[in-house]
Coordinates of C-alpha atoms in Angstrom, one line a residue:
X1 CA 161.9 136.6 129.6
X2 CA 162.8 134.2 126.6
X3 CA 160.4 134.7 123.4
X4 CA 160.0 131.2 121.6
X5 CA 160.9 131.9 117.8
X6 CA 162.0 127.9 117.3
X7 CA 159.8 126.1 115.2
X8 CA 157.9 123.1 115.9
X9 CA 160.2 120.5 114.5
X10 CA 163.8 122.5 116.0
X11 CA 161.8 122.2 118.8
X12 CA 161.3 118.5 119.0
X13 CA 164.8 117.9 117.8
X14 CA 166.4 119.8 120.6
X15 CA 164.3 118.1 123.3
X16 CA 165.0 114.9 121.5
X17 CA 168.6 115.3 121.2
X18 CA 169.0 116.1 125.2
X19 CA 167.0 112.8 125.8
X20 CA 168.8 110.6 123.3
X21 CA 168.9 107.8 125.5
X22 CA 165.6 106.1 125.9
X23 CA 165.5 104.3 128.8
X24 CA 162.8 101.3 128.2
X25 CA 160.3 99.1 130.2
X26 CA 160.8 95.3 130.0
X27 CA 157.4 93.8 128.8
X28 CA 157.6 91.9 131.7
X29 CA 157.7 94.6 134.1
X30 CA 154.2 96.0 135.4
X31 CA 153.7 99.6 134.8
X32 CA 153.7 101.6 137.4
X33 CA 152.4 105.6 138.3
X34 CA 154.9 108.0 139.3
X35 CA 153.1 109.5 143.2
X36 CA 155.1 112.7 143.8
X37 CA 154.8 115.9 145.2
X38 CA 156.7 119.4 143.8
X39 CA 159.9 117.9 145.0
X40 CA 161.6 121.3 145.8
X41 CA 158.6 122.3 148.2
X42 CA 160.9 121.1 151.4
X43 CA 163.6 122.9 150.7
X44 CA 161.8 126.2 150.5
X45 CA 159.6 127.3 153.5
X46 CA 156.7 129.4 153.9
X47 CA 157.3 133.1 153.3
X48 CA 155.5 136.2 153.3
X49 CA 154.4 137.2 149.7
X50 CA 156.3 140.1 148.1
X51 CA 153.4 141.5 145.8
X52 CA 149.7 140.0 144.8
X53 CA 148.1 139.7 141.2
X54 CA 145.0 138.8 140.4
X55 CA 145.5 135.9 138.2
X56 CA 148.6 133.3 138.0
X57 CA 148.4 130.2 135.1
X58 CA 150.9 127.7 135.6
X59 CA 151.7 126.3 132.5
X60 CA 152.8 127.5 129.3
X61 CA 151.1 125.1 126.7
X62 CA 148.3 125.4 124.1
X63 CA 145.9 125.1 127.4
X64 CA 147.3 127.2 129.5
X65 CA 148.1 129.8 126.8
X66 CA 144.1 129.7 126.0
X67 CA 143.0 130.0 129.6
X68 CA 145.7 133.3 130.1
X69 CA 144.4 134.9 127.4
X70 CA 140.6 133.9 128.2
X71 CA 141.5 135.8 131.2
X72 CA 143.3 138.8 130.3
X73 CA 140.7 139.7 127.8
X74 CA 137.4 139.2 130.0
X75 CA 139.1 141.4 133.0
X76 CA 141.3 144.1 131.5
X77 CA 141.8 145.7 134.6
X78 CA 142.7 142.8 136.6
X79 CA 146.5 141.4 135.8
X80 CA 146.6 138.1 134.4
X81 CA 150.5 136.2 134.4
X82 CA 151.2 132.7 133.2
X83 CA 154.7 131.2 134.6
X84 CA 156.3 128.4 132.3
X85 CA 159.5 126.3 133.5
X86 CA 160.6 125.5 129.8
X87 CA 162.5 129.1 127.8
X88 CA 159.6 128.8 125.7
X89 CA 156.0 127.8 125.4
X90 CA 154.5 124.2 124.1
X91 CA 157.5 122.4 125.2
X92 CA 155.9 119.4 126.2
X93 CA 152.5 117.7 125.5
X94 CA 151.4 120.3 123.3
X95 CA 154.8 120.5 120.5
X96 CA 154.5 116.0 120.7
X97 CA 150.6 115.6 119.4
X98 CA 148.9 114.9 115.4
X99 CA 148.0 118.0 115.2
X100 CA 144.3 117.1 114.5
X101 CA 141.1 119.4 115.4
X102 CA 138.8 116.6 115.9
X103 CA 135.6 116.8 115.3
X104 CA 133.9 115.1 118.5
X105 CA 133.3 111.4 117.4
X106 CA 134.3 108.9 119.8
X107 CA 133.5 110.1 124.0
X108 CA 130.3 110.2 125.5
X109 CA 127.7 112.4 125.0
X110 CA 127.6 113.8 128.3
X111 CA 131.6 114.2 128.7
X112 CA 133.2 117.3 128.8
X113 CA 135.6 115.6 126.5
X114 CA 133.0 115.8 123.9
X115 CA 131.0 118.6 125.3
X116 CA 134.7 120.6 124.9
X117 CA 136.1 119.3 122.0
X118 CA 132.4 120.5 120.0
X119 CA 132.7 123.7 121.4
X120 CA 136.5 123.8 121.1
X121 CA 136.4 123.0 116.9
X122 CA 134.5 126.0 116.1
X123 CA 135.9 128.4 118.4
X124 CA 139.4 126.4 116.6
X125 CA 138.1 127.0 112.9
X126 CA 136.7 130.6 113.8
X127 CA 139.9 131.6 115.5
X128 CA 142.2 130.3 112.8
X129 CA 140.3 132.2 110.1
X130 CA 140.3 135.2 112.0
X131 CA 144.2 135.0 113.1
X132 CA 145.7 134.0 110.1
X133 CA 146.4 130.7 111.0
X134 CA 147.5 128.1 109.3
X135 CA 145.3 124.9 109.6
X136 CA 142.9 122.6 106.9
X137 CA 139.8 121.2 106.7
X138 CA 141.0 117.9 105.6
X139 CA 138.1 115.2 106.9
X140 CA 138.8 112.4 107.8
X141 CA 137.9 108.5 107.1
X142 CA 137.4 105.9 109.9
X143 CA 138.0 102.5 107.9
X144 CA 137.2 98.8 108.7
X145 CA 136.0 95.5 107.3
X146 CA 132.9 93.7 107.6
X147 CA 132.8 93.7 111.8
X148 CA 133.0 96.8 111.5
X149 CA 130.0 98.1 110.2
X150 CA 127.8 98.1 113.6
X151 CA 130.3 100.3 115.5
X152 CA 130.3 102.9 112.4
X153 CA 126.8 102.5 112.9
X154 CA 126.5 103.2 116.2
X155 CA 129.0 105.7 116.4
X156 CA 127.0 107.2 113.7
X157 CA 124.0 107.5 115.3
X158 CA 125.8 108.9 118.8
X159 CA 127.1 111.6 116.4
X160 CA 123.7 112.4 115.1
X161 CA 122.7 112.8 119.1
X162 CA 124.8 115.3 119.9
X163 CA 122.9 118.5 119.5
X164 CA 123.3 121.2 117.1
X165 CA 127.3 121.4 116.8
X166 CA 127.1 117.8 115.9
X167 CA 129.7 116.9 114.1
X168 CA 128.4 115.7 110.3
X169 CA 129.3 112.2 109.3
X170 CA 128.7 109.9 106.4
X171 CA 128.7 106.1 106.5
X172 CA 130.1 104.5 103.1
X173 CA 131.2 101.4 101.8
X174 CA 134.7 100.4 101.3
X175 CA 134.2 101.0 97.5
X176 CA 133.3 104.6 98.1
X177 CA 136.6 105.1 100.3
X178 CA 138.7 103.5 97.8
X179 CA 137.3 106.0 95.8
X180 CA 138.5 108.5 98.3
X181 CA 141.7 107.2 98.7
X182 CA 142.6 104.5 96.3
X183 CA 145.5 102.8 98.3
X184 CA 142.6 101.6 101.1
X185 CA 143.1 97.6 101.5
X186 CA 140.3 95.7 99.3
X187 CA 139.7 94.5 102.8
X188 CA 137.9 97.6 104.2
X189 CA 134.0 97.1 104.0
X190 CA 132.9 100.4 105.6
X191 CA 133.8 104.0 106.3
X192 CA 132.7 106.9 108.6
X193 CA 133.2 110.3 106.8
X194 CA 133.9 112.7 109.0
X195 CA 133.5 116.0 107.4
X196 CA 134.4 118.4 110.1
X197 CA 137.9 117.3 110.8
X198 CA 141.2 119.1 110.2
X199 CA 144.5 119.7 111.5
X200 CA 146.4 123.3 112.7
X201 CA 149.5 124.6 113.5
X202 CA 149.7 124.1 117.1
X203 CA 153.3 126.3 117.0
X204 CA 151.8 129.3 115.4
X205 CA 148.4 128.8 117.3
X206 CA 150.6 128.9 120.7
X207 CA 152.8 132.0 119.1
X208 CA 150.0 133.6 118.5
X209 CA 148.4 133.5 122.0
X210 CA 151.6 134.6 123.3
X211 CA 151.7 138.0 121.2
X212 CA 148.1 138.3 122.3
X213 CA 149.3 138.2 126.0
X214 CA 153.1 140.3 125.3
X215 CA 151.0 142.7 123.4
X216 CA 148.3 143.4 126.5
X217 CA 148.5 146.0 128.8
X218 CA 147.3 143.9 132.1
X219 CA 149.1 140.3 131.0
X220 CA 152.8 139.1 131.3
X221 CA 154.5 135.6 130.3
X222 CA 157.6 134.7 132.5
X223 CA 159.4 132.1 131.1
X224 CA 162.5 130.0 132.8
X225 CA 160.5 129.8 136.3
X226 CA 159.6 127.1 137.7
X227 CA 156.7 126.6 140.9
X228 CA 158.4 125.0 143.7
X229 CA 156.0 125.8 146.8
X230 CA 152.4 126.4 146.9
X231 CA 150.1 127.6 150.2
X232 CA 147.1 128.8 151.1
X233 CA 146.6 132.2 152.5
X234 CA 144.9 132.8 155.8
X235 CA 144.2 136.5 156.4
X236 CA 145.7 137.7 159.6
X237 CA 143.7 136.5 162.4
X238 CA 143.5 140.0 164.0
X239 CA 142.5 141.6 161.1
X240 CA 140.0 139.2 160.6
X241 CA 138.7 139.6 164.3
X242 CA 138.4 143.3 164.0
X243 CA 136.2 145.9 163.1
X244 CA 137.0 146.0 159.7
X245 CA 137.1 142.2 159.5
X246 CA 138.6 140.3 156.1
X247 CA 137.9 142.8 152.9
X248 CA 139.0 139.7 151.1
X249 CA 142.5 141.2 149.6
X250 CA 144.5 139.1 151.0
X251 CA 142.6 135.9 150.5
X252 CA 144.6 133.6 147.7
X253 CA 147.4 131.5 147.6
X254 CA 151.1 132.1 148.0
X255 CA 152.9 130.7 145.1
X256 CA 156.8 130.5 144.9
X257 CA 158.7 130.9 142.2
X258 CA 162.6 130.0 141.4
X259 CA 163.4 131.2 137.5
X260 CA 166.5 129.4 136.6
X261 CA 170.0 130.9 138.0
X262 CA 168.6 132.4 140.8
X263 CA 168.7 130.9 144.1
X264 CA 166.2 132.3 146.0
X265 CA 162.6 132.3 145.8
X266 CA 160.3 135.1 144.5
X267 CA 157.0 134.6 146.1
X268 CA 153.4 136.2 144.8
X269 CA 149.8 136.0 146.4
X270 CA 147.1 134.9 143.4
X271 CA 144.2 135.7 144.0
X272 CA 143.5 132.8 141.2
X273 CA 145.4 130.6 141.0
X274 CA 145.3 128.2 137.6
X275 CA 147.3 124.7 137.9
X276 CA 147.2 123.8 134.0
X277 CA 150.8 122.4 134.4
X278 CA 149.7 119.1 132.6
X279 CA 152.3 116.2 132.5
X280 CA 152.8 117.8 136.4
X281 CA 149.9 119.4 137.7
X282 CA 148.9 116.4 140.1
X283 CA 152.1 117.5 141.7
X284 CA 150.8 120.6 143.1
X285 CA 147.9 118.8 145.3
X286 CA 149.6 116.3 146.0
X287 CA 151.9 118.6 147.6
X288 CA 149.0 120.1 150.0
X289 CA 147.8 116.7 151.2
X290 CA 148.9 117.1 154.6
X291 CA 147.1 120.8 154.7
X292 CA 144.0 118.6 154.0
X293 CA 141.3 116.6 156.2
X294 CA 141.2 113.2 156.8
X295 CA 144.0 110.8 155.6
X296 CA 144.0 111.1 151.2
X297 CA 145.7 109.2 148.9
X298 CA 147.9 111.3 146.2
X299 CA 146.6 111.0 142.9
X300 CA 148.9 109.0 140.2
X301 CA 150.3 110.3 137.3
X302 CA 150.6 107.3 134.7
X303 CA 152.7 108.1 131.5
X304 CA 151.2 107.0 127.9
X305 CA 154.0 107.3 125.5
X306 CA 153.0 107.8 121.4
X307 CA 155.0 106.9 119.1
X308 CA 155.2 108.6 115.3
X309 CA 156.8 107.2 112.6
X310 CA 157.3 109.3 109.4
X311 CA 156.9 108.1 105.6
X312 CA 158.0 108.6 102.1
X313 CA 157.0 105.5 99.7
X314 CA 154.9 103.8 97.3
X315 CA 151.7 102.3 98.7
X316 CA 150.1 106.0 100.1
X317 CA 151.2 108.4 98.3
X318 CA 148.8 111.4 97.4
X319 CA 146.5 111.1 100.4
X320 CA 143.7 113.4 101.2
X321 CA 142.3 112.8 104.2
X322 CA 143.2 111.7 107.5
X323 CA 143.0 107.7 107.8
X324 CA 141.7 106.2 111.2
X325 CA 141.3 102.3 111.9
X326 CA 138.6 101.4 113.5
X327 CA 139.0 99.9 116.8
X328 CA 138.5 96.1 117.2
X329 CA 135.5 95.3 118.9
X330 CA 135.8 92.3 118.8
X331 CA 138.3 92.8 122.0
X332 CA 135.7 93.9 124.2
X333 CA 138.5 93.9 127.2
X334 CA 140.4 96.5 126.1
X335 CA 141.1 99.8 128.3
X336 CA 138.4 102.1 127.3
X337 CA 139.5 104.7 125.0
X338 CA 143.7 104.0 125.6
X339 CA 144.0 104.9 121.7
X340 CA 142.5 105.5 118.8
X341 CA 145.1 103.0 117.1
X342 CA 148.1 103.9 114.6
X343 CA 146.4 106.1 112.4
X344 CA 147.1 108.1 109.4
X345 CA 147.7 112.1 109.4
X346 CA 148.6 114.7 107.5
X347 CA 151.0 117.6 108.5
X348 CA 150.1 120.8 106.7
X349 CA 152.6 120.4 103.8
X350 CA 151.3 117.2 102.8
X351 CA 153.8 115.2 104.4
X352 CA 152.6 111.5 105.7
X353 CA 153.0 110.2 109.4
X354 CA 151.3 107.4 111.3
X355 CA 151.0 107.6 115.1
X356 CA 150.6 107.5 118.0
X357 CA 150.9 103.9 119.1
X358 CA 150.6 103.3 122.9
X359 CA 153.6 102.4 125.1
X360 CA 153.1 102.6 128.9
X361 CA 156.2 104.2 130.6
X362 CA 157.3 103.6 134.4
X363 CA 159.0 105.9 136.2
X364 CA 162.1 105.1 137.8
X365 CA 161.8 103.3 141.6
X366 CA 163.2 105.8 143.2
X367 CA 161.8 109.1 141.1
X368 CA 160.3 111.3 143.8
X369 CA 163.5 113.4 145.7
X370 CA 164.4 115.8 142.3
X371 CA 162.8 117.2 139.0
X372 CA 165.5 115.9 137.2
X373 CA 164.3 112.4 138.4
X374 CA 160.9 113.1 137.8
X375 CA 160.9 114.4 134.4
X376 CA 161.8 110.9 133.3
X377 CA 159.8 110.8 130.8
X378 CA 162.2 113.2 128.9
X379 CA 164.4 110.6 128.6
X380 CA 161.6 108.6 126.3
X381 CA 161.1 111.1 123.7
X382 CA 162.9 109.3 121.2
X383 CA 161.3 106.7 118.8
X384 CA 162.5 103.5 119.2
X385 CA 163.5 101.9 115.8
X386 CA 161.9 98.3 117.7
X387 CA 158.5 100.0 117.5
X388 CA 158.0 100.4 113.8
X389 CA 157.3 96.3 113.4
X390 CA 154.3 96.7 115.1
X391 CA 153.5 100.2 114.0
X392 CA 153.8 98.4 110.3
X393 CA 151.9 95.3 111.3
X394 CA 148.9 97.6 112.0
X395 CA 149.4 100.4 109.0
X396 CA 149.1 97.5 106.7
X397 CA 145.4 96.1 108.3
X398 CA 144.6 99.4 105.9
X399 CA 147.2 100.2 103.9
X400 CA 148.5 96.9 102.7
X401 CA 151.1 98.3 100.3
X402 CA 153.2 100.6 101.8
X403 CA 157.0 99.6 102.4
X404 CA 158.5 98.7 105.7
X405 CA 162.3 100.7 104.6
X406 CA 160.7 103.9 103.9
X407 CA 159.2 104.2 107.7
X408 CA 161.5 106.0 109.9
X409 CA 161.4 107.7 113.4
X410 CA 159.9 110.9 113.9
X411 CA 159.1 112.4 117.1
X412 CA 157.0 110.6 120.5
X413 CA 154.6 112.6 123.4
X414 CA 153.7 111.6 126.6
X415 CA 150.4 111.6 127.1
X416 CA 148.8 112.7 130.7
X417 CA 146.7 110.3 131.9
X418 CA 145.1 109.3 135.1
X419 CA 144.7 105.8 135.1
X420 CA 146.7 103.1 134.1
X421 CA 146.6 100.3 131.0
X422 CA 144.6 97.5 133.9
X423 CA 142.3 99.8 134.8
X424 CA 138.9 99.2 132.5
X425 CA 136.6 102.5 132.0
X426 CA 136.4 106.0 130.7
X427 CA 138.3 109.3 132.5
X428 CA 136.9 112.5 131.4
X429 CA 138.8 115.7 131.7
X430 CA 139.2 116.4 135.7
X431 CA 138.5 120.2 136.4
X432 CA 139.3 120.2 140.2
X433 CA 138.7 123.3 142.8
X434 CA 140.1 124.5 145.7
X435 CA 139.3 127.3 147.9
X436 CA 142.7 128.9 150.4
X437 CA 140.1 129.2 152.8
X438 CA 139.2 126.1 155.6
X439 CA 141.4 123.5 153.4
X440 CA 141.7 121.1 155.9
X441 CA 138.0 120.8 155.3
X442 CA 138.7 120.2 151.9
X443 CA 138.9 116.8 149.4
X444 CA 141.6 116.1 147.1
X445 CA 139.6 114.4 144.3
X446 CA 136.9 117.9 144.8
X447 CA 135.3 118.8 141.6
X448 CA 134.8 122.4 140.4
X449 CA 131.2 124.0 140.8
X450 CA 129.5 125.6 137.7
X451 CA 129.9 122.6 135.7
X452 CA 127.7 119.6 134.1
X453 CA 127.0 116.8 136.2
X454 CA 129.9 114.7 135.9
X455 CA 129.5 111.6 133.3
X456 CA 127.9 108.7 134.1
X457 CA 130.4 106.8 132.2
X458 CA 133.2 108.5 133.9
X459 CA 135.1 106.9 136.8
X460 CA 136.7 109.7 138.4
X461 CA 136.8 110.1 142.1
X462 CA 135.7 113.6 141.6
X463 CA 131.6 113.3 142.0
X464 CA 131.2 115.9 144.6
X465 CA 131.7 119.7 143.7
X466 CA 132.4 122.3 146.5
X467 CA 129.9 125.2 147.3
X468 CA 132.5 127.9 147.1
X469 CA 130.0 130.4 149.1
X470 CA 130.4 128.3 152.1
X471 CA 134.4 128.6 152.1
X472 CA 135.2 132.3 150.8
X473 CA 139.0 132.4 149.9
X474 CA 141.3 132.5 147.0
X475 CA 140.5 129.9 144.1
X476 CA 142.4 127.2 142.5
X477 CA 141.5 125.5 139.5
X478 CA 143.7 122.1 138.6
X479 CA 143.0 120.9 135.2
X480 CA 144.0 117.0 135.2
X481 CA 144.4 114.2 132.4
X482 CA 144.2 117.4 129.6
X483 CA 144.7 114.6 126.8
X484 CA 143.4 114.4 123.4
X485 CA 141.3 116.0 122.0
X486 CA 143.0 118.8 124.5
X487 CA 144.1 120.9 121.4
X488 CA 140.8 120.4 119.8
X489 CA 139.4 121.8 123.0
X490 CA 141.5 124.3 124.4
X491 CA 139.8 127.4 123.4
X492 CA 136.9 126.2 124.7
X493 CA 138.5 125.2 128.1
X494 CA 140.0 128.9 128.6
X495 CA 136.6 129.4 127.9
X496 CA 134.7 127.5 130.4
X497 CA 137.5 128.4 133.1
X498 CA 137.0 131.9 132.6
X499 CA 132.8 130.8 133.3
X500 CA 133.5 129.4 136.1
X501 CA 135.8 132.1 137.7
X502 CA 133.3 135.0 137.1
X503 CA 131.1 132.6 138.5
X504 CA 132.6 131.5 141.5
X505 CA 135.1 134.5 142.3
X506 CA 133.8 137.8 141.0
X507 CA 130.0 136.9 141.8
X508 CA 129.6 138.0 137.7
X509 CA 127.9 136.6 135.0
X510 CA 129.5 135.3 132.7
X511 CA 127.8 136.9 130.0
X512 CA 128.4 140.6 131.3
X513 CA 130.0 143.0 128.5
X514 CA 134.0 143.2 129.4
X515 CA 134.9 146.5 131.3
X516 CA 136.4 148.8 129.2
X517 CA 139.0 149.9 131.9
X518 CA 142.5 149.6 129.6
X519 CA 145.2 148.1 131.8
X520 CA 145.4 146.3 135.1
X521 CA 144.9 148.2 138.6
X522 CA 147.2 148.9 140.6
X523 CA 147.6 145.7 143.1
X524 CA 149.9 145.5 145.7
X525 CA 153.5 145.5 145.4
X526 CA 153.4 147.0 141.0
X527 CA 156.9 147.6 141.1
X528 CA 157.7 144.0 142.9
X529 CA 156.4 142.5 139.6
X530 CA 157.6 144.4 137.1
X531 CA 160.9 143.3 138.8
X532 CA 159.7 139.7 139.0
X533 CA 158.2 139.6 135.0

């Protein structure tokens, strides 16, 4: 097992360094989703697991982290393992973000984007404080001219709506921002104050979740392995024809494991199973369509590439607060909520970046026989120096001073998203469940019980929830399109998934005391994964 001790920018320079060449989309060219499946699952067939946990995360990022340790904490004598294919956690989505701990502004009301990221700030503040981490309350200032005054409004009054962890806001004039923040174009009528924004250290947020986990009796992190074949697990039909019938311990699914160097496959039966691989986790269903009922269509992964450029010059220097255009509404066809446009943070020494812009990224025709072909994205994680024109062109609707030489590359993330840059509407966060038991009953776009009704503003596929109680069977949970404010709301996520598996698993409230059993039982097979961990 490798131990991350890199910091957040070593870590983006490594990536960035394998990646060097960028491989671009012509203009011209119309984007396209990458529709794959865990490319390796072929080559490995079923097998017979060699020991069974109680709870397996795939996915080592700041969401899978929170969800692992959500876990490990609520049942202490059940084990709890997270599997990462990178050496070291946050190696993808969540290393390549702003940084920001939003405060819940923009997504509607009845979202679990804004329900989440509400829930997810203060549970973000509260655990900083109380972990020594580092992070600020910086606020933040969404800026605009004179059309822009009814959206603040609006977006004002939506903010006032939201309940009791509303997040408090402020509308002033353009002379009270430049009072703020004095290099604000003479152009910018009205501002939104938001008070509850900030920013964090997602590296030592994500280190610290993994001492949490090393340091627990019942919980294990196994780095370097990668997920190449995932089943359900029938119980044995005569053991679940006789006397005794199914006690339920061998309901779950079989997941199999290859950690790099090794040839053969380890494979494990979960009873929970957790797909919070993000840029990948459509890759996991899609892999059981054929298990399923009637004739589905895969879902798409469609890449979202953000570019940041870094800066050192005259025209914002000494900035406060996190700087936020508001977006044109005077464009009223533009893909609902694609970006917040090139805004203005703050890293925690002070230091001044703008990003993310949006670039749409295609995969390759032929990128669904290998990983290496689908992680193609890793080939766009450098800046391109062709996108800091336009980066300017829009800095400068709000910062008309600063400098076009003193704006440099920094670092670009691929954002997870589930519909394309044609495709006109909101997608909320996709919280998906599937039971091992009767799948080919089963729908791919099947939304998990124990949650709100799904938006009305959301387009998703996923409207219907299953009733787990008429399935029985193992559980997985596939979080899809985890994309801002997914830092913002990660805490809360590990929260609401470890709701909804005492829910729908253990038959438990929620709301029961934890057990104060120290360390995990002893399931099946102990020494098996030891071995494996």
């Amino acid at each position: 097992m490798t131990v991350a001790s890199n910091s957040r920018a070593a870590l983006r320079c490594c990536i960035s360094l394998a990646g060097r060449r960028t491989v671009a989309t012509s203009s011209s060219d119309p984007i396209r989703p990458l529709i794959a499946s865990l490319p390796t699952r072929s080559r490995y067939p079923p097998k017979t697991p060699d020991f069974s946990i109680g709870h397996l995360i795939i996915g080592g990022g700041v969401v899978g982290l929170s969800i692992a340790s959500a876990l490990s904490r609520r049942w202490p004598d059940r084990t709890t393992y997270l599997v990462e294919r990178n050496k070291s956690f946050g190696e993808e989505t969540s290393s390549r973000n702003s940084e920001v701990i939003h405060a819940g502004l923009y997504y509607p009301a009845d979202s679990l984007k804004t329900r989440l990221c509400l829930r997810g700030r203060e549970l973000m503040y509260q655990y900083c404080q109380e972990n020594g981490i580092p992070h600020k309350q910086t606020k933040k200032l969404l800026v605009g001219a004179d059309f822009a005054k009814e959206y603040l409004e609006k977006l004002q009054s939506h903010c006032q709506a939201l309940g009791p962890q509303a997040p408090p806001t402020r509308l002033i004039t353009g002379r009270q921002a430049s009072e703020l923040e004095p290099h604000l174009s003479p152009d910018i009528a009205w501002a939104l104050l938001s008070e509850r924004t900030g920013i964090v250290s997602s590296h030592d947020l994500m280190a610290n979740l993994e001492k949490e986990l090393l340091e627990a009796d019942n919980a294990e992190i196994v780095y370097d392995t990668k997920v190449v074949r995932v089943d359900p697990n029938e119980p044995d039909v005569v053991a679940r024809d006789s006397k005794r019938g199914n006690d339920g311990s061998q309901d779950g699914w079989v997941v199999q494991t290859v950690t790099s160097g090794a040839e053969d496959a380890d494979a494990l039966l979960a009873k929970v199973l957790i797909n919070a691989s993000g840029l990948n986790a459509p890759m996991v269903l899609n892999s059981l369509l054929k298990e399923m009922g009637a004739e589905q269509d895969p879902i798409p992964m469609w890449h979202s590439k953000g570019n940041y450029a870094a800066y050192k010059g005259p025209g914002a220097t000494n900035v406060q607060h996190l700087i936020y255009p508001v977006p044109d509404t005077r464009n009223k066809g533009a893909h609902g909520h694609t970006s917040l446009g090139t805004h203005l943070t703050l890293d925690l020494d002070g230091n001044i970046r703008f990003g993310p812009d949006t670039e749409w990224i295609s995969p390759p025709p032929s990128s669904t026989s290998s990983t290496e072909a689908l992680d193609f994205w890793k080939r766009n994680l450098v800046v391109s120096e062709s996108r800091l024109s336009s980066m300017y062109n829009s800095i400068t609707e709000y910062l008309p001073n600063i400098e076009p030489s003193h704006l440099t590359p920094d670092y670009a993330g691929i954002r997870p998203k589930l519909i394309g840059p044609e495709t006109k509407g909101f997608m909320d966060f996709q919280f998906l469940w599937h039971s091992s038991s009767s799948l080919s009953s089963q729908k791919l776009w099947q939304r998990a019980p124990y949650l709100p009704p799904p938006s009305t503003s959301c387009i998703s596929k996923a409207r219907e929830s299953m009733d787990r109680s008429d399935t029985g069977g193992g559980v997985m949970v596939s979080l899809l399109g985890i994309e801002s404010p997914g830092l913002t709301s990660s805490l809360a996520i590990g929260e609401l998934v470890r709701d909804m598996v005492a829910n729908g698993v253990y038959a438990e409230d929620p709301k029961r005391k934890v057990s104060e059993n120290k360390g995990a039982r002893n399931e099946d097979g102990a020494h098996r994964v030891d071995a494996w961990a």
